[in-house]
Coordinates of C-alpha atoms and ligand atoms in Angstrom, one line a residue:
X353 CA 4.3 -19.1 8.4
X354 CA 3.4 -17.7 11.1
X355 CA 3.9 -18.4 14.8
X356 CA -0.5 -18.2 16.0
X357 CA -1.3 -20.2 13.4
X358 CA 1.5 -23.1 14.0
X359 CA 0.6 -22.6 18.0
X360 CA -3.2 -22.7 17.1
X361 CA -4.2 -26.3 16.0
X362 CA -2.3 -28.0 19.5
X363 CA -4.0 -24.8 21.6
X364 CA -7.2 -26.7 20.0
X365 CA -6.7 -30.4 19.8
X366 CA -6.0 -29.4 23.9
X367 CA -9.4 -27.8 24.2
X368 CA -10.6 -30.9 22.2
X369 CA -9.0 -33.5 23.9
X370 CA -11.1 -31.1 27.7
X371 CA -14.6 -30.6 26.3
X372 CA -16.0 -31.7 22.5
X373 CA -18.3 -29.6 22.5
X374 CA -15.7 -26.0 23.3
X375 CA -13.7 -27.4 20.4
X376 CA -16.8 -26.5 18.5
X377 CA -16.8 -23.0 19.1
X378 CA -15.5 -21.1 16.3
X379 CA -13.2 -18.1 18.4
X380 CA -12.6 -20.7 20.9
X381 CA -8.7 -21.2 20.1
X382 CA -7.9 -17.3 18.8
X383 CA -5.1 -16.6 20.1
X384 CA -2.7 -13.9 19.6
X385 CA 1.4 -11.9 21.2
X386 CA 1.2 -9.7 23.1
X387 CA 2.0 -6.3 23.2
X388 CA 5.4 -7.4 23.3
X389 CA 8.4 -4.3 22.4
X390 CA 5.3 -2.1 23.3
X391 CA 4.4 -3.3 26.9
X392 CA 7.2 -5.0 28.1
X393 CA 5.7 -5.9 31.2
X394 CA 3.0 -8.1 30.0
X395 CA 5.8 -9.5 27.1
X396 CA 7.6 -10.5 30.2
X397 CA 4.7 -12.6 30.9
X398 CA 3.3 -14.0 27.3
X399 CA 4.4 -13.4 24.3
X400 CA 1.2 -15.1 22.8
X401 CA -2.2 -14.8 24.7
X402 CA -5.2 -17.9 24.1
X403 CA -7.7 -15.4 24.3
X404 CA -11.8 -17.7 22.9
X405 CA -11.3 -19.8 26.6
X406 CA -13.6 -17.2 28.6
X407 CA -16.1 -16.2 26.9
X408 CA -16.1 -20.6 25.6
X409 CA -16.6 -21.3 29.8
X410 CA -19.6 -18.8 29.7
X411 CA -21.2 -20.4 27.5
X412 CA -21.0 -24.4 28.8
X413 CA -21.1 -22.9 32.3
X414 CA -18.2 -24.3 33.0
X415 CA -15.6 -22.3 35.8
X416 CA -12.7 -20.8 33.2
X417 CA -9.8 -20.9 35.4
X418 CA -10.9 -24.5 35.7
X419 CA -11.5 -24.9 32.3
X420 CA -7.7 -23.1 31.2
X421 CA -5.8 -25.1 33.9
X422 CA -7.2 -28.7 31.8
X423 CA -6.0 -27.5 29.1
X424 CA -3.0 -26.4 30.0
X425 CA -2.3 -29.3 31.2
X426 CA -3.0 -31.1 27.5
X427 CA -1.8 -29.2 26.0
X428 CA 1.5 -30.2 23.6
X429 CA 3.9 -27.5 23.1
X430 CA 7.1 -29.6 23.5
X431 CA 10.0 -28.2 22.4
X432 CA 7.8 -24.3 21.0
X433 CA 7.0 -22.6 24.6
X434 CA 5.0 -23.2 28.6
X435 CA 1.1 -21.8 29.0
X436 CA 0.5 -21.2 31.6
X437 CA -2.7 -19.9 33.5
X438 CA -3.1 -16.6 33.8
X439 CA -6.0 -14.7 35.7
X440 CA -10.1 -16.4 35.3
X441 CA -9.4 -17.8 32.0
X442 CA -7.0 -17.1 30.1
X443 CA -3.2 -19.4 28.5
X444 CA -0.4 -17.3 28.2
X445 CA 2.4 -18.6 26.6
X446 CA 5.3 -18.2 26.9
X447 CA 7.5 -19.2 23.2
X448 CA 10.9 -20.9 24.0
X449 CA 14.7 -19.5 23.4
X450 CA 16.6 -21.9 21.2
X451 CA 13.3 -22.3 19.8
X452 CA 13.1 -19.1 19.0
X453 CA 16.7 -18.8 18.1
X454 CA 16.2 -21.0 15.4
X455 CA 13.0 -19.8 13.8
X456 CA 15.2 -16.9 13.0
X457 CA 18.0 -18.4 11.9
X458 CA 15.3 -20.6 9.1
X459 CA 13.2 -17.7 8.1
X460 CA 16.2 -15.6 7.7
X461 CA 18.6 -17.0 6.2
X462 CA 17.3 -20.3 5.0
X463 CA 16.3 -20.6 1.1
X464 CA 12.4 -18.6 1.4
X465 CA 12.8 -15.5 0.4
X466 CA 9.6 -14.3 1.6
X467 CA 11.0 -14.2 4.9
X468 CA 7.9 -17.4 6.1
X469 CA 4.8 -15.3 5.0
X470 CA 3.0 -17.7 3.2
X471 CA 2.4 -17.1 -0.7
X472 CA -0.7 -16.4 -2.0
X473 CA -1.3 -17.6 -5.5
X474 CA -3.5 -15.9 -7.8
X475 CA -3.8 -13.9 -9.7
X476 CA -4.4 -9.7 -8.7
X477 CA -5.9 -7.0 -11.3
X478 CA -4.3 -3.8 -9.8
X479 CA -5.9 -0.3 -10.9
X480 CA -4.7 2.4 -9.4
X481 CA -3.0 5.8 -10.0
X482 CA -5.1 6.8 -13.1
X483 CA -4.7 10.4 -12.6
X484 CA -6.7 12.2 -15.4
X485 CA -5.2 13.1 -17.9
X486 CA -4.0 16.2 -20.1
X487 CA -2.4 17.6 -16.9
X488 CA 0.0 17.7 -15.8
X489 CA -0.5 15.0 -11.8
X490 CA -0.8 16.3 -8.9
X491 CA -1.2 16.2 -5.6
X492 CA -5.2 14.1 -6.3
X493 CA -3.1 12.0 -7.8
X494 CA -0.7 10.9 -5.0
X495 CA -2.4 7.9 -2.5
X496 CA -3.7 6.1 -5.6
X497 CA -0.4 6.2 -6.3
X498 CA 1.7 5.4 -3.3
X499 CA -0.9 3.0 -2.0
X500 CA -2.5 1.2 -5.6
X501 CA 2.6 0.2 -4.8
X502 CA 2.4 -0.3 -1.5
X503 CA 0.3 -3.4 -3.1
X504 CA 1.3 -4.3 -6.0
X505 CA 5.0 -5.3 -4.1
X506 CA 2.8 -7.0 -1.0
X507 CA 0.9 -9.0 -3.4
X508 CA 3.9 -10.0 -6.1
X509 CA 6.2 -10.2 -3.1
X510 CA 4.1 -14.0 -1.8
X511 CA 3.3 -15.3 -5.3
X512 CA 1.0 -13.6 -6.4
X513 CA 0.5 -11.8 -10.4
X514 CA -0.4 -8.6 -10.5
X515 CA -0.7 -6.7 -13.6
X516 CA -1.4 -3.1 -12.9
X517 CA -3.9 -1.5 -14.7
X518 CA -3.3 2.3 -15.1
X519 CA -6.6 3.4 -16.5
X520 CA -6.2 6.5 -17.4
X521 CA -9.1 9.2 -18.0
X522 CA -8.2 10.0 -21.9
X523 CA -11.9 9.8 -23.1
X524 CA -13.3 13.1 -21.5
X525 CA -13.7 16.2 -22.4
X526 CA -10.2 17.9 -21.5
X527 CA -9.3 16.6 -24.8
X528 CA -11.4 18.9 -26.3
X529 CA -11.0 21.9 -24.7
X530 CA -7.4 21.8 -25.8
X531 CA -8.1 20.5 -29.4
X532 CA -10.3 23.5 -29.6
X533 CA -7.3 25.5 -28.4
X534 CA -4.2 23.8 -30.0
X535 CA -5.7 24.9 -33.4
X536 CA -7.3 28.2 -31.9
X537 CA -3.8 29.1 -30.9
X538 CA -1.2 28.6 -33.7
X539 CA 2.1 28.9 -32.0
X540 CA 1.7 25.3 -30.1
X541 CA 3.9 22.9 -31.2
X542 CA 2.1 19.7 -30.5
X543 CA 5.3 17.9 -31.1
X544 CA 7.7 20.1 -28.5
X545 CA 4.6 20.9 -26.0
X546 CA 6.8 21.2 -23.0
X547 CA 5.2 23.4 -20.1
X548 CA 1.4 20.6 -20.1
X549 CA -0.2 22.3 -17.2
X550 CA -0.1 26.2 -19.2
X551 CA -2.1 25.2 -22.3
X552 CA -4.7 23.6 -20.0
X553 CA -4.7 26.8 -17.8
X554 CA -5.0 28.3 -20.4
X555 CA -7.8 26.3 -22.4
X556 CA -9.4 25.8 -19.0
X557 CA -10.0 29.9 -18.7
X558 CA -11.4 29.5 -22.2
X559 CA -13.5 27.5 -21.1
X560 CA -15.3 28.5 -18.5
X561 CA -15.4 32.1 -19.9
X562 CA -15.4 32.7 -23.2
X563 CA -18.8 32.5 -25.1
X564 CA -19.2 29.2 -27.4
X565 CA -16.1 27.9 -26.2
X566 CA -17.5 25.0 -24.3
X567 CA -19.5 24.1 -26.8
X568 CA -16.8 23.9 -29.3
X569 CA -14.9 21.9 -27.0
X570 CA -17.3 19.4 -26.7
X571 CA -18.2 19.5 -30.3
X572 CA -14.8 18.8 -30.5
X573 CA -15.1 15.7 -27.9
X574 CA -17.6 13.9 -30.3
X575 CA -15.5 13.8 -33.6
X576 CA -12.5 13.2 -31.7
X577 CA -14.8 9.8 -30.6
X578 CA -15.6 9.3 -34.3
X579 CA -12.6 9.0 -35.2
X580 CA -11.8 12.7 -37.5
X581 CA -8.4 11.8 -38.5
X582 CA -6.7 15.0 -38.1
X583 CA -8.1 15.8 -34.4
X584 CA -6.9 11.4 -33.0
X585 CA -3.6 13.0 -34.5
X586 CA -3.7 15.8 -31.5
X587 CA -5.6 13.8 -29.5
X588 CA -2.8 11.0 -29.5
X589 CA 0.2 13.9 -29.3
X590 CA -1.7 15.2 -26.3
X591 CA -2.1 11.7 -24.7
X592 CA 1.8 10.2 -25.7
X593 CA 3.2 14.4 -24.1
X594 CA 0.5 13.7 -20.5
X595 CA 2.5 9.7 -20.6
X596 CA 5.5 11.3 -20.2
X597 CA 4.8 13.6 -18.0
X598 CA 3.1 10.9 -15.1
X599 CA 6.0 8.8 -16.1
X600 CA 7.7 11.0 -14.8
X601 CA 7.0 11.3 -11.5
X602 CA 6.3 6.9 -11.4
X603 CA 10.0 7.0 -12.1
X604 CA 11.3 10.1 -9.3
X605 CA 8.6 8.4 -6.6
X606 CA 9.7 5.4 -7.6
X607 CA 6.9 3.1 -8.1
X608 CA 6.2 0.0 -10.6
X609 CA 3.6 2.1 -12.8
X610 CA 5.7 1.4 -16.4
X611 CA 4.3 2.9 -19.5
X612 CA 2.6 -0.4 -21.2
X613 CA 0.7 -0.6 -18.3
X614 CA -1.5 2.6 -19.5
X615 CA -4.2 1.2 -20.3
X616 CA -7.0 4.5 -20.8
X617 CA -10.3 4.2 -21.4
X618 CA -10.8 5.4 -24.7
X619 CA -9.0 1.7 -24.9
X620 CA -12.7 0.7 -23.7
X621 CA -14.2 2.7 -26.1
X622 CA -15.6 0.3 -29.2
X623 CA -17.0 -2.4 -26.6
X624 CA -18.8 0.5 -24.8
X625 CA -22.0 0.2 -27.5
X626 CA -21.2 -3.7 -27.0
X627 CA -21.6 -3.3 -23.0
X628 CA -25.1 -1.5 -23.3
X629 CA -26.6 -4.6 -25.5
X630 CA -25.6 -7.4 -23.1
X631 CA -27.1 -4.8 -19.8
X632 CA -30.5 -5.3 -22.3
X633 CA -29.8 -9.0 -22.6
X634 CA -29.4 -9.3 -19.7
X635 CA -33.1 -7.8 -18.7
X636 CA -31.2 -5.2 -16.4
X637 CA -31.3 -2.1 -18.3
X638 CA -33.7 0.6 -18.5
X639 CA -34.5 4.2 -19.8
X640 CA -35.2 7.4 -17.4
X641 CA -35.5 10.8 -19.7
X642 CA -33.6 9.5 -22.1
X643 CA -30.5 7.9 -20.9
X644 CA -29.9 4.4 -20.5
X645 CA -29.4 3.6 -17.4
X646 CA -29.2 0.7 -14.4
X647 CA -30.7 0.7 -11.6
X648 CA -29.5 0.1 -8.7
X649 CA -31.9 -0.3 -5.6
X650 CA -29.6 -1.9 -3.0
X651 CA -28.7 2.3 -2.7
X652 CA -31.5 4.0 -2.5
X653 CA -30.2 5.3 0.3
X654 CA -27.5 6.7 -1.7
X655 CA -30.0 8.7 -3.6
X656 CA -31.9 10.2 -1.0
X657 CA -35.4 11.2 -2.8
X658 CA -33.9 10.4 -6.2
X659 CA -33.7 7.3 -8.3
X660 CA -31.0 5.1 -7.9
X661 CA -29.3 4.8 -10.9
X662 CA -25.9 4.0 -12.8
X663 CA -26.0 7.0 -16.4
X664 CA -23.9 4.1 -18.9
X665 CA -25.6 5.6 -21.9
X666 CA -26.9 10.0 -21.7
X667 CA -29.0 11.3 -23.2
X668 CA -27.0 12.0 -27.1
X669 CA -25.1 9.3 -27.2
X670 CA -22.1 10.3 -25.0
X671 CA -21.4 7.1 -23.1
X672 CA -20.0 7.8 -19.5
X673 CA -17.9 7.2 -17.3
X674 CA -19.9 4.2 -15.8
X675 CA -19.6 2.6 -19.2
X676 CA -16.2 2.7 -19.5
X677 CA -15.5 1.0 -16.1
X678 CA -18.1 -1.2 -16.9
X679 CA -16.0 -2.4 -19.8
X680 CA -13.2 -2.8 -17.7
X681 CA -15.0 -5.5 -15.6
X682 CA -14.9 -7.2 -18.6
X683 CA -12.0 -7.3 -19.2
X684 CA -10.3 -7.5 -16.7
X685 CA -12.0 -10.3 -16.2
X686 CA -12.2 -12.1 -19.4
X687 CA -9.2 -10.9 -21.1
X688 CA -6.9 -10.5 -18.3
X689 CA -8.5 -13.2 -16.5
X690 CA -8.4 -11.9 -12.7
X691 CA -9.3 -13.2 -10.1
X692 CA -9.5 -10.7 -7.6
X693 CA -10.0 -7.2 -8.8
X694 CA -8.9 -4.2 -6.8
X695 CA -10.0 -0.4 -7.7
X696 CA -7.8 1.8 -4.9
X697 CA -9.7 4.5 -6.4
X698 CA -11.0 8.0 -4.0
X699 CA -13.8 7.1 -0.9
X700 CA -15.2 9.4 -3.4
X701 CA -16.2 7.1 -5.2
X702 CA -17.7 4.3 -3.5
X703 CA -20.8 4.4 -4.8
X704 CA -19.9 4.6 -8.0
X705 CA -17.2 1.0 -7.0
X706 CA -20.4 -0.7 -4.9
X707 CA -22.6 0.1 -8.4
X708 CA -19.8 -1.0 -10.8
X709 CA -19.7 -4.8 -8.7
X710 CA -23.3 -4.4 -8.5
X711 CA -24.2 -4.0 -11.5
X712 CA -21.5 -6.2 -12.6
X713 CA -22.6 -8.9 -10.6
X714 CA -26.2 -9.2 -11.4
X715 CA -25.2 -8.8 -15.7
X716 CA -22.9 -11.6 -15.7
X717 CA -19.4 -9.8 -15.9
X718 CA -17.8 -10.8 -12.2
X719 CA -18.4 -13.7 -11.8
X720 CA -19.2 -15.7 -8.0
X721 CA -15.7 -16.8 -8.2
X722 CA -13.6 -13.2 -8.2
X723 CA -13.8 -10.8 -5.9
X724 CA -14.5 -7.1 -6.5
X725 CA -12.0 -4.7 -3.5
X726 CA -12.7 -1.0 -4.2
X727 CA -10.1 0.4 -1.9
X728 CA -11.0 3.7 -1.0
X729 CA -9.0 6.4 0.6
X730 CA -9.6 9.5 2.6
X731 CA -8.5 13.3 1.6
X732 CA -5.5 14.7 1.2
X733 CA -5.7 17.8 3.8
X734 CA -3.4 20.8 4.3
X735 CA -2.7 22.0 7.3
X736 CA -6.3 24.1 7.7
X737 CA -7.5 20.7 7.3
X738 CA -9.0 21.8 4.0
X739 CA -8.5 19.6 1.4
X740 CA -4.5 20.5 0.5
X741 CA -4.3 23.7 -1.9
X742 CA -1.1 26.2 -2.3
X743 CA -1.8 29.5 -0.7
X744 CA -4.5 31.1 -3.5
X745 CA -6.0 27.7 -3.5
X746 CA -5.0 25.9 -7.2
X747 CA -3.6 22.2 -7.3
X748 CA 0.1 21.4 -6.4
X749 CA 2.0 19.5 -8.7
X750 CA 3.0 16.3 -8.1
X751 CA 6.1 16.9 -9.3
X752 CA 6.1 20.3 -6.5
X753 CA 4.5 18.3 -3.8
X754 CA 8.0 15.6 -4.5
X755 CA 10.2 18.5 -4.5
X756 CA 10.1 20.8 -1.2
X757 CA 9.1 17.0 0.4
X758 CA 13.7 16.6 -0.6
X759 CA 14.1 20.5 0.3
X760 CA 13.3 20.4 4.3
X761 CA 14.4 16.6 4.0
X762 CA 17.7 18.4 2.7
X763 CA 18.2 21.1 5.6
X764 CA 17.4 18.6 8.2
X765 CA 20.2 16.1 6.4
X766 CA 22.6 18.7 6.5
X767 CA 22.5 20.1 9.6
X768 CA 23.1 16.6 10.7
X769 CA 25.8 16.1 8.4
X770 CA 27.6 19.5 10.3
X771 CA 27.5 17.9 13.6
X772 CA 29.5 14.7 12.5
X773 CA 33.9 14.9 12.7
X774 CA 35.2 15.6 10.1
X775 CA 36.1 12.0 8.4
X776 CA 32.8 11.1 8.1
X777 CA 31.6 14.5 6.7
X778 CA 29.4 13.9 3.6
X779 CA 30.5 15.8 0.3
X780 CA 27.1 17.2 -0.3
X781 CA 26.7 15.7 -3.4
X782 CA 25.8 12.6 -0.7
X783 CA 23.0 15.1 1.4
X784 CA 21.8 15.1 -1.5
X785 CA 21.2 12.3 -3.0
X786 CA 20.4 11.3 1.5
X787 CA 18.0 13.4 1.5
X788 CA 16.1 12.9 -2.0
X789 CA 15.2 9.5 -1.1
X790 CA 14.3 11.0 2.4
X791 CA 11.6 13.4 0.9
X792 CA 10.0 10.0 -1.3
X793 CA 10.5 8.1 1.8
X794 CA 8.9 10.3 4.2
X795 CA 5.4 11.6 1.3
X796 CA 5.2 8.2 0.8
X797 CA 5.2 6.8 4.9
X798 CA 3.8 9.2 5.5
X799 CA 0.6 8.2 3.5
X800 CA 0.4 4.8 3.8
X801 CA 1.1 4.7 7.9
X802 CA -1.9 6.3 8.7
X803 CA -4.8 4.3 8.2
X804 CA -6.0 4.6 4.7
X805 CA -9.9 6.2 4.3
X806 CA -9.7 8.1 7.3
X807 CA -8.6 12.2 5.9
X808 CA -5.3 13.0 6.5
X809 CA -3.3 16.1 7.3
X810 CA 0.0 16.1 5.2
X811 CA 2.9 17.8 7.3
X812 CA 5.8 18.2 5.4
X813 CA 7.6 18.7 8.5
X814 CA 6.5 16.1 10.7
X815 CA 7.1 13.4 8.4
X816 CA 11.0 14.1 7.7
X817 CA 12.0 13.7 11.3
X818 CA 14.8 11.2 12.8
X819 CA 12.3 11.1 15.3
X820 CA 8.1 9.6 15.8
X821 CA 7.3 6.9 13.7
X822 CA 8.6 8.3 10.1
X823 CA 10.3 7.1 7.7
X824 CA 13.8 8.6 8.1
X825 CA 13.3 7.2 12.0
X826 CA 13.1 4.0 10.3
X827 CA 15.5 4.0 7.4
X828 CA 17.8 4.9 10.3
X829 CA 16.9 2.0 12.1
X830 CA 18.4 -0.2 9.6
X831 CA 21.1 1.8 8.7
X832 CA 21.3 1.7 12.3
X833 CA 21.4 -2.4 12.5
X834 CA 24.1 -2.5 9.4
X835 CA 27.0 -0.5 11.3
X836 CA 27.0 -2.2 13.5
X837 CA 27.4 -5.2 11.2
X838 CA 30.1 -3.3 9.9
X839 CA 31.6 -2.0 12.8
X840 CA 32.2 -6.0 14.0
X841 CA 33.5 -6.9 10.1
X842 CA 35.9 -3.9 11.2
X843 CA 36.9 -5.2 14.1
X844 CA 38.0 -9.1 13.4
X845 CA 39.1 -7.8 10.2
X846 CA 36.6 -10.6 8.3
X847 CA 36.0 -10.2 4.9
X848 CA 32.3 -11.5 5.0
X849 CA 30.1 -7.9 3.8
X850 CA 27.1 -9.5 2.1
X851 CA 23.8 -9.3 1.9
X852 CA 22.7 -12.4 4.3
X853 CA 20.5 -13.6 2.4
X854 CA 23.6 -14.5 -0.1
X855 CA 25.5 -16.1 2.9
X856 CA 25.5 -19.6 2.4
X857 CA 26.8 -21.4 6.2
X858 CA 26.2 -24.6 6.2
X859 CA 25.9 -24.8 10.3
X860 CA 25.2 -21.1 10.6
X861 CA 25.4 -20.4 15.3
X862 CA 22.8 -20.8 17.7
X863 CA 21.3 -17.7 18.2
X864 CA 21.0 -17.2 22.1
X865 CA 18.9 -15.5 23.6
X866 CA 20.6 -14.6 26.8
X867 CA 17.9 -10.9 27.7
X868 CA 14.7 -10.5 27.7
X869 CA 15.2 -7.7 24.8
X870 CA 17.1 -10.2 22.3
X871 CA 13.8 -12.8 23.3
X872 CA 11.1 -9.1 22.5
X873 CA 12.6 -8.3 19.8
X874 CA 12.9 -12.2 18.3
X875 CA 9.6 -12.9 19.1
X876 CA 8.3 -9.4 17.0
X877 CA 10.4 -10.2 13.4
X878 CA 9.2 -14.1 13.4
X879 CA 6.0 -12.1 13.1
X880 CA 6.3 -10.6 10.2
X881 CA 4.6 -13.4 8.7
X882 CA 0.8 -12.8 10.4
X883 CA 1.0 -8.8 9.0
X884 CA 1.3 -9.4 5.6
X885 CA -1.7 -11.1 5.6
X886 CA -3.2 -8.9 7.2
X887 CA -2.4 -6.5 4.3
X888 CA -3.0 -8.4 1.8
X889 CA -6.5 -9.8 3.8
X890 CA -7.6 -5.5 4.2
X891 CA -5.5 -4.4 1.4
X892 CA -4.5 -1.7 3.9
X893 CA -0.2 -1.1 4.2
X894 CA -0.5 1.0 7.6
X895 CA -0.3 -2.2 9.7
X896 CA 3.1 -3.3 7.8
X897 CA 3.9 0.5 8.4
X898 CA 2.5 -0.3 12.7
X899 CA 5.1 -3.0 12.8
X900 CA 7.7 -1.1 10.8
X901 CA 7.3 0.6 13.6
X902 CA 7.7 -1.3 16.5
X903 CA 10.5 -3.8 15.0
X904 CA 12.4 -0.7 15.2
X905 CA 11.5 0.2 18.8
X906 CA 12.4 -3.7 20.2
X907 CA 16.2 -3.1 18.1
X908 CA 16.1 0.4 20.2
X909 CA 15.4 -1.5 23.5
X910 CA 17.2 -4.8 22.5
X911 CA 20.5 -2.2 21.5
X912 CA 20.4 -0.1 25.0
X913 CA 20.0 -3.2 26.5
X914 CA 22.6 -5.6 25.8
X915 CA 25.8 -5.0 24.3
X916 CA 26.8 -6.3 20.9
X917 CA 30.3 -5.6 20.6
X918 CA 31.7 -5.1 23.4
X919 CA 30.3 -8.6 24.6
X920 CA 31.9 -12.6 23.5
X921 CA 31.6 -15.7 22.0
X922 CA 28.6 -16.7 21.3
X923 CA 26.3 -14.5 22.3
X924 CA 28.8 -12.2 20.3
X925 CA 27.4 -13.9 17.5
X926 CA 24.2 -14.0 18.1
X927 CA 23.0 -10.5 18.6
X928 CA 25.3 -9.3 15.9
X929 CA 22.7 -12.1 14.1
X930 CA 19.4 -10.5 15.4
X931 CA 21.2 -6.9 14.2
X932 CA 21.8 -8.6 10.2
X933 CA 17.7 -10.0 11.0
X934 CA 16.6 -6.7 11.3
X935 CA 18.5 -5.8 9.3
X936 CA 16.8 -7.9 6.6
X937 CA 13.9 -7.2 8.4
X938 CA 13.7 -3.7 8.1
X939 CA 14.9 -3.7 4.0
X940 CA 12.5 -5.8 3.1
X941 CA 9.4 -4.5 5.0
X942 CA 10.7 -0.6 3.9
X943 CA 11.6 -1.7 0.4
X944 CA 7.4 -3.6 0.0
X945 CA 6.2 -0.1 1.3
X946 CA 8.2 1.2 -1.9
X947 CA 10.9 2.3 0.1
X948 CA 14.5 2.8 -0.1
X949 CA 17.2 2.6 2.3
X950 CA 20.6 3.9 3.3
X951 CA 24.2 2.4 4.4
X952 CA 24.8 5.7 5.0
X953 CA 22.6 8.5 6.5
Ligands
LIG1786 N1 -9.3 9.6 -13.5 C1 -10.5 8.7 -12.8 C2 -9.8 10.5 -11.9 O1 -9.1 10.8 -11.2 C3 -9.8 7.6 -11.6 C4 -9.6 6.3 -12.3 C5 -10.2 4.6 -11.2 N2 -10.0 3.7 -11.7 C6 -11.6 3.6 -12.8 N3 -11.7 2.5 -12.6 N4 -11.8 3.9 -12.4 O2 -11.2 10.2 -11.0

């Protein structure tokens, strides 16, 4: 459980004992961690600060210092910590070292695999990745894939039943285009299609320049949707090859998406006419210039002078993206029975999502008790601050991007390796393996550590560095923690190198925290439940990244200030435990971001 959640009711009880009127002010007992490792001076004074007192005192016309003093007198923190009044109306709480040590033991060597994070039961339908098929995955698909995957992991970790939906675009014009091109080109053997991208590029050129080709492509789409057997067969083949390509990327990236998570636009085809009928029954369907639409006046501002329409069926029978999403909405609510629906989609589709949710509510597709959220994200930019492209303006394939991150990481890892003593040096194959993992971790972490709704500059050189807020830095922090443990094992010739989760010690050694750096590290480690809760509440993984970076920082200060292997007795045992707990936390935290750790690097 979060320490804040444990302290807050006690603070509130004390406030109530002093003033019932104050206790009724909603924010009165608000407390937060002091910045800990980031601000050592503040951390020396307090671990937690109660922040709502001052404004409550003002409201009730009380003297804030007096008020705070009275509260502190009534505050029962027996065994947990000590409270003091700081300045006008702040209450500082310093946690007790013995209590902290005990909690670390309970969380890291107890039976709780969630390390204190609160359980979240319920079903989440998570729409992420969702590329348009028929061409290879490119950088534009990266953010949804990475952010969505981190959320899937965090939600799964706290006990949610996560249903992944890879809402692939498998039904649009791009297929008509490819099929038309395949019909015209004798030498395309769909059974042996290797280079999907080349086929796509050829077809796209014809689509853009060749007279009549675009019309034929559209005609094929109509035939496909009408179920023409031969065309359907070709379409299936192309979808299959596309999905295979995508799956390769997912596997390389180490994301959770499986082939069976693909539930594409085409899956909803048969239900689209029903959607239209039901919108009509709900009394919200209108006809606008021949198209079937739902007006969404709540979003008039986004349409300027135009009519605020959500186009469900275009003129001439074609159902669009909106209709498919309405059908998917019903499927996720009625069939998948989601309690919470998350859509990890580019910010550029924000209006689409708002309209989708609005129309779904009004049509009765999205009941009150189901929450739908657009988890939007900004654009990945190149060094020129423009959407990330190749030098010639083309889109960058994901496979190439991953390879270049791994190549950069390899250069750095190789350099590092050469500086090692001969006995400790890795083989080239090992360096490659390390670099491949760093490369993937670097790409993911660079993305996840940014506030997701902002655009960010993709900087390969920065993300593979071993210093700063990067994946290699955190991965290395883990490796260093583990190395300390191995050093101790070697020194004492103790046999247990088992991961702590499986270590069963009946009476764990007491943690004795003797130095402020240990105190700060322990308090930081125990903030894990709060950070997880924050990620779940906001769907923003960067909170977890920032937290892990703080943990690594606190560890680093501890490591510098406190001799470990050279210390003795229970202090030594205790410091080793802190190393192990830090390792466990970094491994768990990075794992939740989809980043694997290395025992040596
Ligand atoms: N395929 C879409 C695109 O690439 C994204 C789909 C997102 N999911 C959804 N339910 N609309 O733009």
